[in-house]
Amino acid sequence: MGTLLVRNARVLVTMDAQRREIADGAVFIRDNVIEQVGASANLPQQADEVIDAGRHVVLPGLVNTHHHMYQSLTRALPAAQDAELFDWLQALYPVWAGLRPEMLRVATLTAMTELLLSGCTTSSDHLYLFPNGCRLEDSIEAAQRIGMRFHATRGAMSVGRSQGGLPPDSLVEDEAAILKDSQRLIETWHDSRRHAMLRIALAPCSPFSVSRDLMREAAAMARHYGVGLHTHLAENASDVAYSREKFNMTPAEYAESCGWVGPDVWHAHCVQLDEHGIDLFARTGTGVAHCPCSNMRLASGIAPVRRMHERGVAVGLGVDGSASNDGAHMLGEARQAMLLQRVGFGPDAMSARQALELATLGGARVLGRDDIGALAPGMSADLVMFSLDGIGFAGALHDPVAALVFCPPANVDCSIVNGRVVVREGRCVTVETGVLLEQHQHCAMALASG
Ligand SMILES: [Zn+2]
């Protein structure tokens, strides 16, 4: 791939151990790895490609720790606009049952384009329904095509309505088949090496859609192979009530009883995680994917992120699925995280820089990676460039870094993933966005009309 130099950055936000912000900063990349970071004057002046970042704030690529990309086909669906989690799911399950492989591929590619333009370079995706021949490969192929660093999670639902679960029986899978497919996916695709572009994690969907046995067996398999574990937990009051009624435990107690705590586990939401749960997660290194927009959209509540932060819980950000956050914008998610913590816990509950840290280092830690989330020698070459020339930043250049979070969420001008320029001049260069959006609209209409 050769060498790539990004130089003259207005500010280079490193997120390194000293949290340095370098004026007139530069990054020198060889192949897919960062070799040098510093002031432009102190770095090499030549490279195979040189990108001038004189109008930009340069950041480590943002990390999205929770998403359901297929849901980009069902944004703003009238039947699910004004419901809380369980009603919202029950309105959408019958629609999602019509998902087909071609729709899944197009939806994932579209969701990834949206994420890349918003500053995200690494994303997780939680795919937990596989109707009509859909496979995890449909999303993996989309990531490979677009050039995004990807943590594909093999989700699952196995407890249908007739067994006391929430989803319709027609959407659940047999548990032996789920485990067999999980094993196949890990053996085929999982890359545990540094700078990996693709990892697999196991992700039974939620306590109200899978059995305790499947939770335990998924944990055993994940640990055998050294892959991550991901699910939804303590999302809202109904979720907690289900756990108490069905298992006679809080969600955190249930997770612990199934072996679902540890640095290899990350739980989405945790809006209603209690003090015991926060302590447990801090002690065990268990991660949280905080999804503020979705939590507001479904009126789930305000996750105690400030408290988690004080206790040392690993917290990253997730945009969550596009049916519960109809705008999957990573920088926007950081902004909402900051604003929502302030609504809940006061004006000093989260600063702009803390929000950016959640979106970079926080996400990297939650996904179990030490090679992304910061710009430093030896890290993967993932960086994004935001221009501050737009009207949204007028009058905000007193503090360009804080402005990125306080002002309206901007799209990137340039995005580099694993040493490759994937967004250039504000356009994703690996897909034909116009054609893709036409296909996406066609798929969305077909899915909604059954
Ligand atoms: Zn979710």
Short mmCIF file of C-alpha atoms and ligand atoms in Angstrom, two decimals:
data_model
loop_
_atom_site.label_atom_id
_atom_site.label_comp_id
_atom_site.label_asym_id
_atom_site.label_seq_id
_atom_site.Cartn_x
_atom_site.Cartn_y
_atom_site.Cartn_z
CA MET A 1 0.00 0.00 0.00
CA GLY A 2 2.95 2.34 0.53
CA THR A 3 3.12 5.49 2.61
CA LEU A 4 0.49 8.13 3.35
CA LEU A 5 1.06 11.47 5.07
CA VAL A 6 -1.76 13.56 6.56
CA ARG A 7 -0.30 16.93 7.52
CA ASN A 8 -0.97 20.51 8.61
CA ALA A 9 -4.04 19.51 10.66
CA ARG A 10 -5.58 22.52 12.39
CA VAL A 11 -5.74 20.25 15.43
CA LEU A 12 -4.77 16.60 15.63
CA VAL A 13 -6.62 14.84 18.45
CA THR A 14 -4.46 11.84 19.34
CA MET A 15 -6.34 10.20 22.25
CA ASP A 16 -2.91 8.87 23.18
CA ALA A 17 -1.84 8.24 26.78
CA GLN A 18 -1.29 11.99 27.35
CA ARG A 19 -4.43 12.94 25.37
CA ARG A 20 -2.28 15.27 23.29
CA GLU A 21 -3.97 17.69 20.90
CA ILE A 22 -1.33 18.80 18.39
CA ALA A 23 -1.68 22.08 16.50
CA ASP A 24 -0.41 21.79 12.91
CA GLY A 25 -0.25 18.04 13.46
CA ALA A 26 0.61 15.20 11.11
CA VAL A 27 0.35 11.43 10.87
CA PHE A 28 2.70 9.30 8.82
CA ILE A 29 1.27 5.93 7.78
CA ARG A 30 3.04 2.96 6.28
CA ASP A 31 0.73 0.39 4.72
CA ASN A 32 -2.07 -0.07 7.27
CA VAL A 33 -0.24 1.05 10.42
CA ILE A 34 0.61 4.47 11.90
CA GLU A 35 4.37 4.96 12.03
CA GLN A 36 4.75 8.55 13.32
CA VAL A 37 2.55 11.22 14.93
CA GLY A 38 3.63 14.77 15.75
CA ALA A 39 3.98 18.34 14.53
CA SER A 40 4.05 18.55 10.73
CA ALA A 41 7.53 20.10 10.80
CA ASN A 42 8.97 17.09 12.64
CA LEU A 43 7.56 14.37 10.41
CA PRO A 44 8.68 13.21 6.95
CA GLN A 45 7.71 15.72 4.26
CA GLN A 46 7.26 13.14 1.50
CA ALA A 47 5.02 10.11 1.05
CA ASP A 48 3.39 8.17 -1.77
CA GLU A 49 0.25 10.20 -1.04
CA VAL A 50 0.08 13.48 0.89
CA ILE A 51 -3.22 14.85 2.21
CA ASP A 52 -3.43 18.42 3.44
CA ALA A 53 -5.63 18.79 6.55
CA GLY A 54 -5.19 22.55 6.99
CA ARG A 55 -8.93 23.13 7.34
CA HIS A 56 -9.57 20.09 9.50
CA VAL A 57 -9.71 18.59 12.92
CA VAL A 58 -8.21 15.11 12.63
CA LEU A 59 -9.42 12.39 15.00
CA PRO A 60 -8.97 8.65 15.44
CA GLY A 61 -11.77 6.90 13.52
CA LEU A 62 -14.88 6.61 15.68
CA VAL A 63 -15.98 3.19 16.95
CA ASN A 64 -19.63 2.09 16.92
CA THR A 65 -20.29 -0.69 19.41
CA HIS A 66 -23.97 -1.47 18.75
CA HIS A 67 -26.10 -1.48 15.61
CA HIS A 68 -28.70 -3.48 13.70
CA MET A 69 -27.92 -2.43 10.16
CA TYR A 70 -30.78 -4.30 8.52
CA GLN A 71 -33.15 -1.93 10.34
CA SER A 72 -32.12 0.90 8.02
CA LEU A 73 -34.94 -0.45 5.82
CA THR A 74 -37.53 0.29 8.51
CA ARG A 75 -36.85 3.83 9.65
CA ALA A 76 -39.77 6.00 10.73
CA LEU A 77 -42.26 3.23 10.08
CA PRO A 78 -45.66 4.66 11.13
CA ALA A 79 -46.66 1.57 13.16
CA ALA A 80 -43.53 1.85 15.31
CA GLN A 81 -43.03 5.57 15.75
CA ASP A 82 -44.48 6.09 19.21
CA ALA A 83 -43.95 2.90 21.21
CA GLU A 84 -41.73 1.67 24.01
CA LEU A 85 -39.37 -1.28 23.48
CA PHE A 86 -41.67 -4.32 23.68
CA ASP A 87 -44.56 -2.78 21.68
CA TRP A 88 -42.06 -1.37 19.20
CA LEU A 89 -40.52 -4.84 18.69
CA GLN A 90 -43.89 -6.52 18.32
CA ALA A 91 -44.90 -3.99 15.67
CA LEU A 92 -41.69 -4.62 13.73
CA TYR A 93 -41.12 -8.40 14.00
CA PRO A 94 -43.73 -9.22 11.31
CA VAL A 95 -42.16 -6.68 8.93
CA TRP A 96 -38.61 -7.94 9.56
CA ALA A 97 -39.82 -11.51 8.88
CA GLY A 98 -39.89 -10.52 5.20
CA LEU A 99 -36.16 -9.68 5.10
CA ARG A 100 -34.33 -11.32 2.19
CA PRO A 101 -30.58 -11.71 1.52
CA GLU A 102 -30.48 -9.01 -1.17
CA MET A 103 -32.26 -6.57 1.17
CA LEU A 104 -29.83 -7.39 3.96
CA ARG A 105 -26.82 -6.73 1.72
CA VAL A 106 -28.18 -3.40 0.48
CA ALA A 107 -29.28 -2.31 3.97
CA THR A 108 -25.90 -3.13 5.49
CA LEU A 109 -23.99 -1.35 2.74
CA THR A 110 -26.21 1.71 3.16
CA ALA A 111 -25.86 1.72 6.94
CA MET A 112 -22.08 1.43 6.62
CA THR A 113 -21.94 4.31 4.13
CA GLU A 114 -23.91 6.47 6.55
CA LEU A 115 -21.59 5.52 9.41
CA LEU A 116 -18.42 6.15 7.42
CA LEU A 117 -19.61 9.61 6.42
CA SER A 118 -20.33 10.38 10.08
CA GLY A 119 -16.75 9.59 11.19
CA CYS A 120 -17.06 5.91 12.10
CA THR A 121 -14.33 3.57 10.84
CA THR A 122 -15.02 0.48 12.98
CA SER A 123 -18.50 -0.87 13.59
CA SER A 124 -20.12 -3.78 15.26
CA ASP A 125 -23.39 -5.13 13.89
CA HIS A 126 -25.88 -7.28 15.81
CA LEU A 127 -27.81 -9.41 13.34
CA TYR A 128 -30.21 -11.69 15.19
CA LEU A 129 -32.81 -12.80 12.66
CA PHE A 130 -32.14 -14.92 9.62
CA PRO A 131 -35.38 -15.37 7.67
CA ASN A 132 -35.58 -16.46 4.02
CA GLY A 133 -31.99 -17.66 3.74
CA CYS A 134 -30.29 -14.55 5.19
CA ARG A 135 -26.77 -15.23 6.49
CA LEU A 136 -24.15 -13.32 8.44
CA GLU A 137 -22.08 -13.46 5.25
CA ASP A 138 -24.47 -10.97 3.67
CA SER A 139 -23.24 -8.30 6.08
CA ILE A 140 -19.62 -9.49 6.10
CA GLU A 141 -19.46 -9.14 2.32
CA ALA A 142 -20.85 -5.60 2.59
CA ALA A 143 -18.08 -4.63 5.05
CA GLN A 144 -15.40 -6.12 2.80
CA ARG A 145 -16.79 -4.32 -0.22
CA ILE A 146 -16.99 -0.90 1.41
CA GLY A 147 -13.75 -1.22 3.40
CA MET A 148 -15.02 -0.80 6.97
CA ARG A 149 -13.41 -2.45 9.99
CA PHE A 150 -16.13 -4.80 11.19
CA HIS A 151 -17.17 -6.81 14.23
CA ALA A 152 -19.95 -9.03 12.91
CA THR A 153 -21.98 -10.59 15.71
CA ARG A 154 -23.94 -13.80 15.22
CA GLY A 155 -27.18 -12.91 16.97
CA ALA A 156 -30.03 -15.32 17.63
CA MET A 157 -33.55 -15.70 18.94
CA SER A 158 -34.74 -19.09 20.18
CA VAL A 159 -37.64 -18.50 22.59
CA GLY A 160 -40.83 -17.61 20.72
CA ARG A 161 -44.15 -16.42 22.03
CA SER A 162 -45.48 -19.93 22.70
CA GLN A 163 -42.55 -20.47 25.10
CA GLY A 164 -43.01 -17.18 26.95
CA GLY A 165 -40.65 -15.12 24.79
CA LEU A 166 -41.43 -11.95 22.88
CA PRO A 167 -40.78 -12.78 19.19
CA PRO A 168 -43.22 -14.73 17.02
CA ASP A 169 -42.43 -18.45 16.80
CA SER A 170 -41.84 -18.11 13.06
CA LEU A 171 -38.76 -15.91 13.65
CA VAL A 172 -36.90 -18.09 16.17
CA GLU A 173 -34.25 -20.71 15.38
CA ASP A 174 -33.38 -24.07 16.82
CA GLU A 175 -30.63 -23.74 19.45
CA ALA A 176 -28.48 -26.58 18.13
CA ALA A 177 -28.57 -24.98 14.67
CA ILE A 178 -27.63 -21.58 16.15
CA LEU A 179 -24.58 -23.05 17.88
CA LYS A 180 -23.52 -25.00 14.82
CA ASP A 181 -23.72 -21.91 12.63
CA SER A 182 -21.88 -19.86 15.27
CA GLN A 183 -19.02 -22.35 15.26
CA ARG A 184 -18.90 -22.35 11.47
CA LEU A 185 -18.76 -18.54 11.35
CA ILE A 186 -15.97 -18.28 13.90
CA GLU A 187 -13.89 -20.94 12.17
CA THR A 188 -14.45 -19.36 8.76
CA TRP A 189 -14.13 -15.64 9.45
CA HIS A 190 -12.75 -14.66 12.85
CA ASP A 191 -9.38 -12.89 12.71
CA SER A 192 -7.79 -12.45 16.15
CA ARG A 193 -4.63 -10.70 14.92
CA ARG A 194 -3.85 -7.03 15.53
CA HIS A 195 -5.21 -4.74 12.82
CA ALA A 196 -7.88 -7.34 11.97
CA MET A 197 -10.55 -5.98 9.64
CA LEU A 198 -13.06 -8.66 10.62
CA ARG A 199 -13.93 -10.29 13.90
CA ILE A 200 -16.85 -12.45 14.94
CA ALA A 201 -18.69 -12.32 18.27
CA LEU A 202 -21.62 -14.38 19.58
CA ALA A 203 -24.77 -12.45 20.40
CA PRO A 204 -27.98 -14.17 21.56
CA CYS A 205 -30.42 -11.28 21.27
CA SER A 206 -31.82 -10.60 24.74
CA PRO A 207 -33.04 -12.30 27.93
CA PHE A 208 -36.59 -12.20 26.57
CA SER A 209 -35.81 -13.97 23.29
CA VAL A 210 -33.29 -16.73 24.11
CA SER A 211 -32.98 -19.43 26.78
CA ARG A 212 -30.57 -19.54 29.69
CA ASP A 213 -29.05 -22.67 28.13
CA LEU A 214 -28.22 -20.83 24.93
CA MET A 215 -26.66 -17.97 26.91
CA ARG A 216 -24.44 -20.43 28.77
CA GLU A 217 -23.50 -22.48 25.73
CA ALA A 218 -22.72 -19.37 23.69
CA ALA A 219 -20.44 -18.18 26.52
CA ALA A 220 -18.65 -21.54 26.62
CA MET A 221 -18.14 -21.52 22.85
CA ALA A 222 -16.96 -17.90 22.79
CA ARG A 223 -14.37 -18.65 25.46
CA HIS A 224 -13.19 -21.77 23.71
CA TYR A 225 -12.46 -19.72 20.58
CA GLY A 226 -11.51 -16.43 22.26
CA VAL A 227 -14.25 -14.37 20.62
CA GLY A 228 -16.46 -11.70 22.19
CA LEU A 229 -19.99 -11.94 23.62
CA HIS A 230 -22.68 -9.33 23.03
CA THR A 231 -26.34 -8.92 23.95
CA HIS A 232 -28.98 -6.42 25.10
CA LEU A 233 -29.35 -5.91 28.86
CA ALA A 234 -31.45 -3.85 31.27
CA GLU A 235 -32.76 -1.72 28.45
CA ASN A 236 -35.91 -0.42 30.14
CA ALA A 237 -38.30 -1.05 33.04
CA SER A 238 -40.20 -3.82 31.20
CA ASP A 239 -36.93 -5.60 30.50
CA VAL A 240 -36.07 -5.52 34.21
CA ALA A 241 -39.59 -6.68 35.15
CA TYR A 242 -39.29 -9.62 32.71
CA SER A 243 -36.00 -10.65 34.29
CA ARG A 244 -37.43 -10.47 37.81
CA GLU A 245 -40.55 -12.40 36.89
CA LYS A 246 -38.96 -15.06 34.71
CA PHE A 247 -35.58 -15.58 36.46
CA ASN A 248 -36.18 -13.94 39.86
CA MET A 249 -33.02 -11.92 39.26
CA THR A 250 -31.97 -8.45 38.20
CA PRO A 251 -30.54 -8.30 34.67
CA ALA A 252 -27.00 -8.02 36.10
CA GLU A 253 -27.53 -11.07 38.33
CA TYR A 254 -28.91 -12.98 35.36
CA ALA A 255 -25.93 -12.04 33.19
CA GLU A 256 -23.54 -13.18 35.92
CA SER A 257 -25.41 -16.45 36.40
CA CYS A 258 -24.98 -17.23 32.69
CA GLY A 259 -21.25 -16.41 32.66
CA TRP A 260 -21.89 -13.17 30.80
CA VAL A 261 -19.45 -10.89 32.63
CA GLY A 262 -15.80 -10.25 31.83
CA PRO A 263 -13.63 -8.14 29.53
CA ASP A 264 -14.80 -10.22 26.56
CA VAL A 265 -18.48 -9.26 27.11
CA TRP A 266 -20.29 -6.08 26.14
CA HIS A 267 -23.94 -5.35 26.85
CA ALA A 268 -26.03 -2.85 24.91
CA HIS A 269 -28.00 -0.15 26.77
CA CYS A 270 -27.79 -0.94 30.51
CA VAL A 271 -30.12 2.02 31.04
CA GLN A 272 -31.54 0.39 34.16
CA LEU A 273 -28.33 -1.14 35.46
CA ASP A 274 -28.45 -0.87 39.27
CA GLU A 275 -25.60 -0.11 41.68
CA HIS A 276 -24.80 -3.79 42.14
CA GLY A 277 -24.64 -4.16 38.36
CA ILE A 278 -22.33 -1.16 37.98
CA ASP A 279 -20.01 -2.59 40.65
CA LEU A 280 -20.10 -6.01 39.03
CA PHE A 281 -19.29 -4.61 35.58
CA ALA A 282 -16.47 -2.44 36.97
CA ARG A 283 -14.94 -5.36 38.87
CA THR A 284 -15.12 -7.78 35.95
CA GLY A 285 -14.23 -5.42 33.11
CA THR A 286 -17.61 -5.98 31.45
CA GLY A 287 -18.37 -3.43 28.73
CA VAL A 288 -21.41 -1.27 27.98
CA ALA A 289 -22.60 0.05 24.62
CA HIS A 290 -24.38 3.29 25.46
CA CYS A 291 -27.04 4.26 22.88
CA PRO A 292 -28.49 7.63 23.90
CA CYS A 293 -30.60 8.40 20.81
CA SER A 294 -32.34 5.03 20.90
CA ASN A 295 -32.90 5.32 24.64
CA MET A 296 -34.60 8.68 24.08
CA ARG A 297 -36.58 7.53 21.04
CA LEU A 298 -38.05 4.56 22.97
CA ALA A 299 -38.33 6.50 26.24
CA SER A 300 -36.18 3.86 27.94
CA GLY A 301 -34.51 6.34 30.30
CA ILE A 302 -31.06 7.82 30.89
CA ALA A 303 -28.22 5.33 31.34
CA PRO A 304 -26.06 6.13 34.39
CA VAL A 305 -22.94 6.69 32.28
CA ARG A 306 -21.49 9.30 34.61
CA ARG A 307 -21.71 6.80 37.47
CA MET A 308 -20.26 4.02 35.31
CA HIS A 309 -17.40 6.31 34.34
CA GLU A 310 -16.66 7.14 37.98
CA ARG A 311 -16.51 3.44 38.83
CA GLY A 312 -14.29 2.63 35.83
CA VAL A 313 -16.77 0.64 33.73
CA ALA A 314 -15.73 0.33 30.07
CA VAL A 315 -18.30 2.34 28.09
CA GLY A 316 -18.47 2.90 24.35
CA LEU A 317 -21.14 4.43 22.13
CA GLY A 318 -23.60 2.71 19.84
CA VAL A 319 -26.00 4.26 17.39
CA ASP A 320 -28.28 1.19 17.84
CA GLY A 321 -30.50 -0.05 15.03
CA SER A 322 -31.94 2.38 12.54
CA ALA A 323 -35.52 1.60 13.56
CA SER A 324 -34.93 3.04 17.05
CA ASN A 325 -32.43 5.72 16.05
CA ASP A 326 -33.44 6.85 12.64
CA GLY A 327 -30.23 8.85 12.21
CA ALA A 328 -27.14 6.66 12.62
CA HIS A 329 -24.53 9.42 12.94
CA MET A 330 -21.56 8.59 15.18
CA LEU A 331 -20.50 12.16 15.87
CA GLY A 332 -24.15 13.00 16.49
CA GLU A 333 -24.33 10.10 18.95
CA ALA A 334 -21.38 11.55 20.88
CA ARG A 335 -23.21 14.87 21.01
CA GLN A 336 -26.40 13.26 22.30
CA ALA A 337 -24.44 11.29 24.89
CA MET A 338 -23.06 14.55 26.27
CA LEU A 339 -26.42 16.33 26.22
CA LEU A 340 -28.40 13.47 27.74
CA GLN A 341 -25.98 12.95 30.64
CA ARG A 342 -26.40 16.64 31.42
CA VAL A 343 -30.19 16.33 31.41
CA GLY A 344 -29.91 13.48 33.87
CA PHE A 345 -26.97 14.38 36.04
CA GLY A 346 -26.03 18.04 35.71
CA PRO A 347 -23.97 20.36 33.49
CA ASP A 348 -20.64 18.74 34.39
CA ALA A 349 -21.86 15.18 33.86
CA MET A 350 -20.01 14.86 30.54
CA SER A 351 -17.68 17.20 28.66
CA ALA A 352 -17.23 17.36 24.88
CA ARG A 353 -13.83 15.70 25.17
CA GLN A 354 -15.22 12.94 27.36
CA ALA A 355 -17.88 12.32 24.70
CA LEU A 356 -15.17 12.02 22.02
CA GLU A 357 -13.24 9.68 24.28
CA LEU A 358 -16.28 7.40 24.60
CA ALA A 359 -16.58 7.39 20.80
CA THR A 360 -12.93 6.40 20.28
CA LEU A 361 -10.98 4.83 23.16
CA GLY A 362 -14.17 3.79 24.94
CA GLY A 363 -15.46 1.89 21.93
CA ALA A 364 -12.07 0.27 21.32
CA ARG A 365 -11.94 -0.99 24.90
CA VAL A 366 -15.50 -2.31 24.74
CA LEU A 367 -14.69 -4.25 21.57
CA GLY A 368 -11.53 -5.61 23.20
CA ARG A 369 -9.09 -3.85 20.88
CA ASP A 370 -5.77 -2.18 21.69
CA ASP A 371 -5.02 -1.26 18.08
CA ILE A 372 -7.74 1.34 17.37
CA GLY A 373 -9.22 4.41 19.10
CA ALA A 374 -6.01 6.49 19.23
CA LEU A 375 -3.49 8.00 16.83
CA ALA A 376 -0.09 6.71 17.95
CA PRO A 377 2.78 4.70 16.45
CA GLY A 378 1.83 1.05 16.06
CA MET A 379 -1.92 1.70 15.93
CA SER A 380 -4.10 0.79 12.97
CA ALA A 381 -4.25 3.60 10.41
CA ASP A 382 -7.88 4.67 10.99
CA LEU A 383 -8.45 8.42 11.03
CA VAL A 384 -11.11 10.92 10.07
CA MET A 385 -11.00 14.57 9.05
CA PHE A 386 -13.78 17.05 9.79
CA SER A 387 -13.71 20.47 8.11
CA LEU A 388 -14.68 23.43 10.27
CA ASP A 389 -15.57 25.65 7.33
CA GLY A 390 -19.31 25.00 7.36
CA ILE A 391 -21.95 27.33 8.73
CA GLY A 392 -22.49 24.96 11.64
CA PHE A 393 -19.13 25.97 13.06
CA ALA A 394 -19.43 29.71 12.49
CA GLY A 395 -18.23 31.46 15.62
CA ALA A 396 -17.10 28.20 17.25
CA LEU A 397 -13.40 28.15 16.38
CA HIS A 398 -12.33 29.23 19.87
CA ASP A 399 -12.13 25.53 20.63
CA PRO A 400 -12.31 23.48 17.43
CA VAL A 401 -12.28 20.13 19.25
CA ALA A 402 -15.18 20.96 21.55
CA ALA A 403 -16.97 22.58 18.59
CA LEU A 404 -17.17 19.19 16.87
CA VAL A 405 -19.41 17.96 19.69
CA PHE A 406 -21.29 21.13 20.67
CA CYS A 407 -22.16 22.23 17.11
CA PRO A 408 -24.42 20.35 14.68
CA PRO A 409 -22.94 16.95 13.73
CA ALA A 410 -20.84 17.30 10.59
CA ASN A 411 -19.93 14.69 8.02
CA VAL A 412 -16.31 13.85 7.32
CA ASP A 413 -14.37 15.23 4.40
CA CYS A 414 -11.94 12.35 4.45
CA SER A 415 -11.81 9.00 6.16
CA ILE A 416 -8.93 6.52 6.19
CA VAL A 417 -9.54 2.93 7.25
CA ASN A 418 -6.62 0.54 7.63
CA GLY A 419 -4.45 2.90 5.58
CA ARG A 420 -6.92 3.19 2.72
CA VAL A 421 -8.80 6.38 1.82
CA VAL A 422 -12.45 5.31 1.91
CA VAL A 423 -14.07 8.77 1.99
CA ARG A 424 -12.55 11.55 -0.11
CA GLU A 425 -13.96 15.07 -0.46
CA GLY A 426 -17.04 14.02 1.46
CA ARG A 427 -17.87 11.07 -0.80
CA CYS A 428 -17.54 7.40 -0.13
CA VAL A 429 -15.27 6.18 -2.92
CA THR A 430 -15.92 2.44 -2.54
CA VAL A 431 -19.65 2.47 -3.38
CA GLU A 432 -21.87 4.26 -5.89
CA THR A 433 -24.01 6.02 -3.33
CA GLY A 434 -26.70 7.16 -5.80
CA VAL A 435 -27.28 3.68 -7.15
CA LEU A 436 -27.17 2.21 -3.65
CA LEU A 437 -29.82 4.59 -2.32
CA GLU A 438 -32.14 3.75 -5.20
CA GLN A 439 -31.77 0.05 -4.45
CA HIS A 440 -32.25 0.72 -0.75
CA GLN A 441 -35.48 2.63 -1.29
CA HIS A 442 -36.77 -0.17 -3.49
CA CYS A 443 -35.93 -2.78 -0.81
CA ALA A 444 -37.47 -0.67 1.96
CA MET A 445 -40.74 -0.31 0.08
CA ALA A 446 -40.83 -4.02 -0.76
CA LEU A 447 -40.19 -4.99 2.87
CA ALA A 448 -42.79 -2.61 4.30
CA SER A 449 -45.46 -3.75 1.86
CA GLY A 450 -44.76 -7.41 2.63
ZN ZN B 1 -30.09 -3.02 19.88
#
